[in-house]
């Protein structure tokens, strides 16, 4: 047995340890309005938090001792579109993780096709199979470094044709969402699934 007190570890060590244990994590590609264009960035500290209203959470660690562009943008305009990432778009998602100056738009760099949103200002990225228009409900400060969790209420759900069944369940095989395993460029596919009924 290895027994570790995380307070004896550096932040980088804590990240490597926990991000390779809490796996696989879905990836949110989050589009926000920047000072000079649309900003897109991936976040795998991401999950569904609740329903009524449908609520998501994602979090961003520090950059150069300050907040990442997504958080700065959301403080200015608390609206975003969260996109679920399939393997076919993995490389372009990954390219959006480059540390561009705040004035530079990853959306423009990647040449994503845009669609206007219904309820929020940031546009949707048309190629992505599921696009969730969201409004920030809360910012939560996590820990001592500037690490901010965003609690976001889903205002509109958009799914490509053929993804949703009559019961509104999304077809996981067609969605083809990828997951992140560790922060070292390691990803998972949802191609080996099994079923088990939950006891009533
Ligand atoms: C698959 C993937 C997942 C990521 N998840 C996170 C995350 O959960 N939190 C975080 O702070 N950075 C995460 N990053 C790094 C950010 O995407 C990166 O710092 C990005 O430049 C932030 O962009 P922004 O400054 O435009 O917000 C991830 C990168 C990749 C490739």
Short mmCIF file of C-alpha atoms and ligand atoms in Angstrom, two decimals:
data_model
loop_
_atom_site.label_atom_id
_atom_site.label_comp_id
_atom_site.label_asym_id
_atom_site.label_seq_id
_atom_site.Cartn_x
_atom_site.Cartn_y
_atom_site.Cartn_z
CA UNK A 1 0.00 0.00 0.00
CA UNK A 2 1.24 3.48 -0.78
CA UNK A 3 -0.05 6.06 1.71
CA UNK A 4 0.31 9.69 0.77
CA UNK A 5 -0.60 12.92 2.51
CA UNK A 6 -1.19 15.32 -0.39
CA UNK A 7 0.00 18.26 1.72
CA UNK A 8 3.52 16.74 1.50
CA UNK A 9 3.34 16.97 -2.31
CA UNK A 10 3.80 19.92 -4.65
CA UNK A 11 0.82 21.14 -6.66
CA UNK A 12 2.31 19.52 -9.79
CA UNK A 13 2.66 16.19 -7.96
CA UNK A 14 -0.89 16.42 -6.62
CA UNK A 15 -2.09 17.09 -10.18
CA UNK A 16 -0.21 14.11 -11.66
CA UNK A 17 -1.44 11.82 -8.88
CA UNK A 18 -5.12 12.72 -8.78
CA UNK A 19 -5.61 13.39 -12.49
CA UNK A 20 -4.38 9.87 -13.27
CA UNK A 21 -6.62 8.36 -10.56
CA UNK A 22 -9.89 10.18 -11.30
CA UNK A 23 -10.36 8.76 -14.81
CA UNK A 24 -11.67 8.90 -17.45
CA UNK A 25 -12.84 12.49 -17.41
CA UNK A 26 -15.11 13.94 -20.09
CA UNK A 27 -13.81 16.99 -21.90
CA UNK A 28 -15.69 20.26 -22.22
CA UNK A 29 -14.57 22.55 -25.02
CA UNK A 30 -15.78 25.88 -23.67
CA UNK A 31 -16.42 28.87 -25.93
CA UNK A 32 -16.50 32.31 -24.30
CA UNK A 33 -16.40 35.88 -25.52
CA UNK A 34 -12.91 37.36 -25.34
CA UNK A 35 -11.91 41.00 -25.74
CA UNK A 36 -11.17 40.50 -29.43
CA UNK A 37 -12.98 37.35 -30.50
CA UNK A 38 -14.31 33.99 -29.42
CA UNK A 39 -12.16 31.96 -27.05
CA UNK A 40 -12.19 28.15 -26.99
CA UNK A 41 -10.45 26.04 -24.35
CA UNK A 42 -10.75 22.40 -23.22
CA UNK A 43 -11.38 21.44 -19.59
CA UNK A 44 -11.46 17.89 -18.23
CA UNK A 45 -12.14 18.93 -14.67
CA UNK A 46 -15.72 18.74 -15.88
CA UNK A 47 -18.91 16.91 -15.03
CA UNK A 48 -22.68 17.15 -14.65
CA UNK A 49 -23.64 18.48 -11.24
CA UNK A 50 -27.43 18.24 -11.14
CA UNK A 51 -30.78 18.76 -12.81
CA UNK A 52 -33.74 21.14 -12.42
CA UNK A 53 -32.04 23.19 -13.67
CA UNK A 54 -29.48 21.08 -15.56
CA UNK A 55 -26.15 22.15 -14.15
CA UNK A 56 -22.52 21.51 -15.14
CA UNK A 57 -19.24 22.29 -13.41
CA UNK A 58 -15.74 22.75 -14.81
CA UNK A 59 -12.67 24.28 -13.29
CA UNK A 60 -9.58 26.14 -14.43
CA UNK A 61 -6.24 26.24 -12.65
CA UNK A 62 -3.88 29.22 -12.62
CA UNK A 63 -1.83 30.64 -15.48
CA UNK A 64 1.20 32.76 -14.56
CA UNK A 65 -0.29 33.29 -11.10
CA UNK A 66 -3.53 34.70 -12.55
CA UNK A 67 -6.72 33.33 -14.02
CA UNK A 68 -6.98 31.64 -17.43
CA UNK A 69 -8.70 33.53 -20.26
CA UNK A 70 -11.89 31.46 -19.98
CA UNK A 71 -12.39 32.61 -16.38
CA UNK A 72 -11.50 36.25 -17.16
CA UNK A 73 -13.95 36.17 -20.08
CA UNK A 74 -16.73 34.62 -17.98
CA UNK A 75 -16.28 37.30 -15.32
CA UNK A 76 -16.90 39.89 -18.06
CA UNK A 77 -19.78 38.02 -19.75
CA UNK A 78 -21.03 34.99 -17.75
CA UNK A 79 -22.19 32.99 -20.76
CA UNK A 80 -20.56 30.10 -22.61
CA UNK A 81 -21.19 27.15 -24.90
CA UNK A 82 -19.88 23.77 -23.73
CA UNK A 83 -19.11 21.23 -26.47
CA UNK A 84 -18.64 17.50 -25.97
CA UNK A 85 -15.52 16.31 -27.80
CA UNK A 86 -15.54 13.28 -30.17
CA UNK A 87 -12.33 11.67 -31.40
CA UNK A 88 -12.67 13.19 -34.89
CA UNK A 89 -12.28 16.65 -33.33
CA UNK A 90 -9.66 15.68 -30.72
CA UNK A 91 -6.69 17.26 -32.50
CA UNK A 92 -8.48 20.58 -32.99
CA UNK A 93 -9.68 20.50 -29.35
CA UNK A 94 -6.08 19.88 -28.27
CA UNK A 95 -4.83 22.80 -30.38
CA UNK A 96 -7.21 25.06 -28.42
CA UNK A 97 -5.20 24.30 -25.26
CA UNK A 98 -2.27 26.39 -26.56
CA UNK A 99 -1.60 29.41 -24.35
CA UNK A 100 -2.54 32.16 -26.79
CA UNK A 101 -2.61 35.82 -25.74
CA UNK A 102 -6.09 36.85 -24.61
CA UNK A 103 -6.52 38.95 -27.78
CA UNK A 104 -6.00 35.90 -30.02
CA UNK A 105 -8.97 33.64 -30.85
CA UNK A 106 -8.57 29.83 -30.86
CA UNK A 107 -11.92 29.68 -32.68
CA UNK A 108 -10.52 31.74 -35.57
CA UNK A 109 -7.17 29.87 -35.50
CA UNK A 110 -8.91 26.50 -35.82
CA UNK A 111 -11.36 27.74 -38.48
CA UNK A 112 -14.34 26.29 -36.65
CA UNK A 113 -17.72 26.74 -38.38
CA UNK A 114 -19.98 28.86 -36.17
CA UNK A 115 -23.74 28.80 -35.55
CA UNK A 116 -25.53 31.53 -33.60
CA UNK A 117 -26.70 30.49 -30.14
CA UNK A 118 -30.29 30.90 -29.00
CA UNK A 119 -29.88 32.04 -25.40
CA UNK A 120 -26.28 33.26 -25.06
CA UNK A 121 -23.91 35.54 -26.95
CA UNK A 122 -21.03 33.10 -27.65
CA UNK A 123 -21.71 31.04 -30.77
CA UNK A 124 -21.82 27.27 -31.09
CA UNK A 125 -19.16 25.27 -32.93
CA UNK A 126 -21.26 23.59 -35.62
CA UNK A 127 -19.11 20.46 -36.11
CA UNK A 128 -19.40 19.38 -32.49
CA UNK A 129 -22.18 16.78 -31.97
CA UNK A 130 -23.54 18.28 -28.74
CA UNK A 131 -23.53 21.98 -27.91
CA UNK A 132 -24.77 23.19 -24.51
CA UNK A 133 -25.58 26.87 -24.11
CA UNK A 134 -24.87 27.85 -20.51
CA UNK A 135 -25.07 30.76 -18.10
CA UNK A 136 -22.74 30.94 -15.09
CA UNK A 137 -24.60 30.35 -11.83
CA UNK A 138 -21.58 30.56 -9.49
CA UNK A 139 -17.82 30.92 -9.39
CA UNK A 140 -16.17 28.85 -6.64
CA UNK A 141 -12.62 29.51 -5.46
CA UNK A 142 -10.83 26.18 -4.97
CA UNK A 143 -7.71 26.01 -2.78
CA UNK A 144 -5.04 28.62 -2.34
CA UNK A 145 -3.86 29.12 -5.93
CA UNK A 146 -6.16 30.92 -8.31
CA UNK A 147 -8.18 27.86 -9.26
CA UNK A 148 -11.77 28.63 -10.11
CA UNK A 149 -14.69 26.26 -10.57
CA UNK A 150 -17.56 27.44 -12.74
CA UNK A 151 -21.06 26.20 -11.97
CA UNK A 152 -23.06 26.66 -15.16
CA UNK A 153 -26.76 26.29 -15.82
CA UNK A 154 -27.65 24.72 -19.19
CA UNK A 155 -30.14 26.94 -21.04
CA UNK A 156 -30.28 25.18 -24.42
CA UNK A 157 -29.25 21.71 -25.60
CA UNK A 158 -28.37 21.13 -29.27
CA UNK A 159 -27.59 17.67 -30.65
CA UNK A 160 -26.83 16.57 -34.19
CA UNK A 161 -29.58 14.57 -35.92
CA UNK A 162 -29.67 10.89 -35.00
CA UNK A 163 -28.00 11.31 -31.62
CA UNK A 164 -31.03 11.48 -29.32
CA UNK A 165 -33.51 8.61 -28.95
CA UNK A 166 -37.25 9.08 -28.27
CA UNK A 167 -36.42 8.69 -24.55
CA UNK A 168 -33.94 11.61 -24.94
CA UNK A 169 -30.98 9.33 -24.18
CA UNK A 170 -27.97 10.24 -26.27
CA UNK A 171 -26.49 7.36 -28.29
CA UNK A 172 -23.04 6.98 -26.79
CA UNK A 173 -21.66 5.07 -29.78
CA UNK A 174 -22.69 7.82 -32.18
CA UNK A 175 -21.57 10.58 -29.81
CA UNK A 176 -18.11 9.00 -29.58
CA UNK A 177 -17.05 11.24 -26.69
CA UNK A 178 -13.43 10.85 -25.63
CA UNK A 179 -12.17 11.01 -22.06
CA UNK A 180 -8.94 12.25 -20.56
CA UNK A 181 -6.70 9.87 -18.63
CA UNK A 182 -3.98 11.83 -16.83
CA UNK A 183 -2.68 15.12 -18.11
CA UNK A 184 0.11 13.44 -20.10
CA UNK A 185 -1.68 13.25 -23.45
CA UNK A 186 -3.50 10.00 -22.61
CA UNK A 187 -7.12 9.60 -23.77
CA UNK A 188 -9.88 6.96 -23.69
CA UNK A 189 -12.55 5.90 -26.18
CA UNK A 190 -15.98 4.64 -25.09
CA UNK A 191 -15.77 1.54 -27.26
CA UNK A 192 -15.75 -1.19 -24.62
CA UNK A 193 -18.82 -0.64 -22.48
CA UNK A 194 -21.02 -3.03 -20.47
CA UNK A 195 -24.43 -2.89 -18.79
CA UNK A 196 -25.47 -3.52 -15.18
CA UNK A 197 -28.86 -2.70 -13.69
CA UNK A 198 -28.88 -0.53 -10.58
CA UNK A 199 -30.79 -2.17 -7.70
CA UNK A 200 -34.20 -0.52 -7.14
C1 LIG B 1 -7.88 17.60 -22.87
C2 LIG B 1 -7.47 18.79 -22.04
C3 LIG B 1 -8.10 19.02 -20.83
C4 LIG B 1 -7.75 20.13 -20.05
N1 LIG B 1 -8.37 20.32 -18.86
C5 LIG B 1 -8.08 21.40 -18.11
C6 LIG B 1 -8.77 21.64 -16.89
O1 LIG B 1 -9.68 20.91 -16.50
N2 LIG B 1 -8.44 22.75 -16.18
C7 LIG B 1 -7.47 23.61 -16.61
O2 LIG B 1 -7.21 24.61 -15.95
N3 LIG B 1 -6.81 23.41 -17.77
C8 LIG B 1 -7.10 22.33 -18.52
N4 LIG B 1 -6.45 22.14 -19.71
C9 LIG B 1 -5.50 23.15 -20.17
C10 LIG B 1 -6.26 24.35 -20.76
O3 LIG B 1 -7.08 23.95 -21.84
C11 LIG B 1 -5.25 25.40 -21.25
O4 LIG B 1 -4.58 25.94 -20.13
C12 LIG B 1 -5.87 26.50 -22.08
O5 LIG B 1 -4.84 27.27 -22.67
C13 LIG B 1 -6.75 27.43 -21.28
O6 LIG B 1 -7.26 28.37 -22.18
P1 LIG B 1 -7.78 29.81 -21.81
O7 LIG B 1 -6.62 30.56 -21.19
O8 LIG B 1 -8.22 30.34 -23.13
O9 LIG B 1 -8.91 29.64 -20.83
C14 LIG B 1 -6.74 21.02 -20.50
C15 LIG B 1 -6.11 20.77 -21.72
C16 LIG B 1 -6.47 19.68 -22.49
C17 LIG B 1 -5.77 19.41 -23.80
#
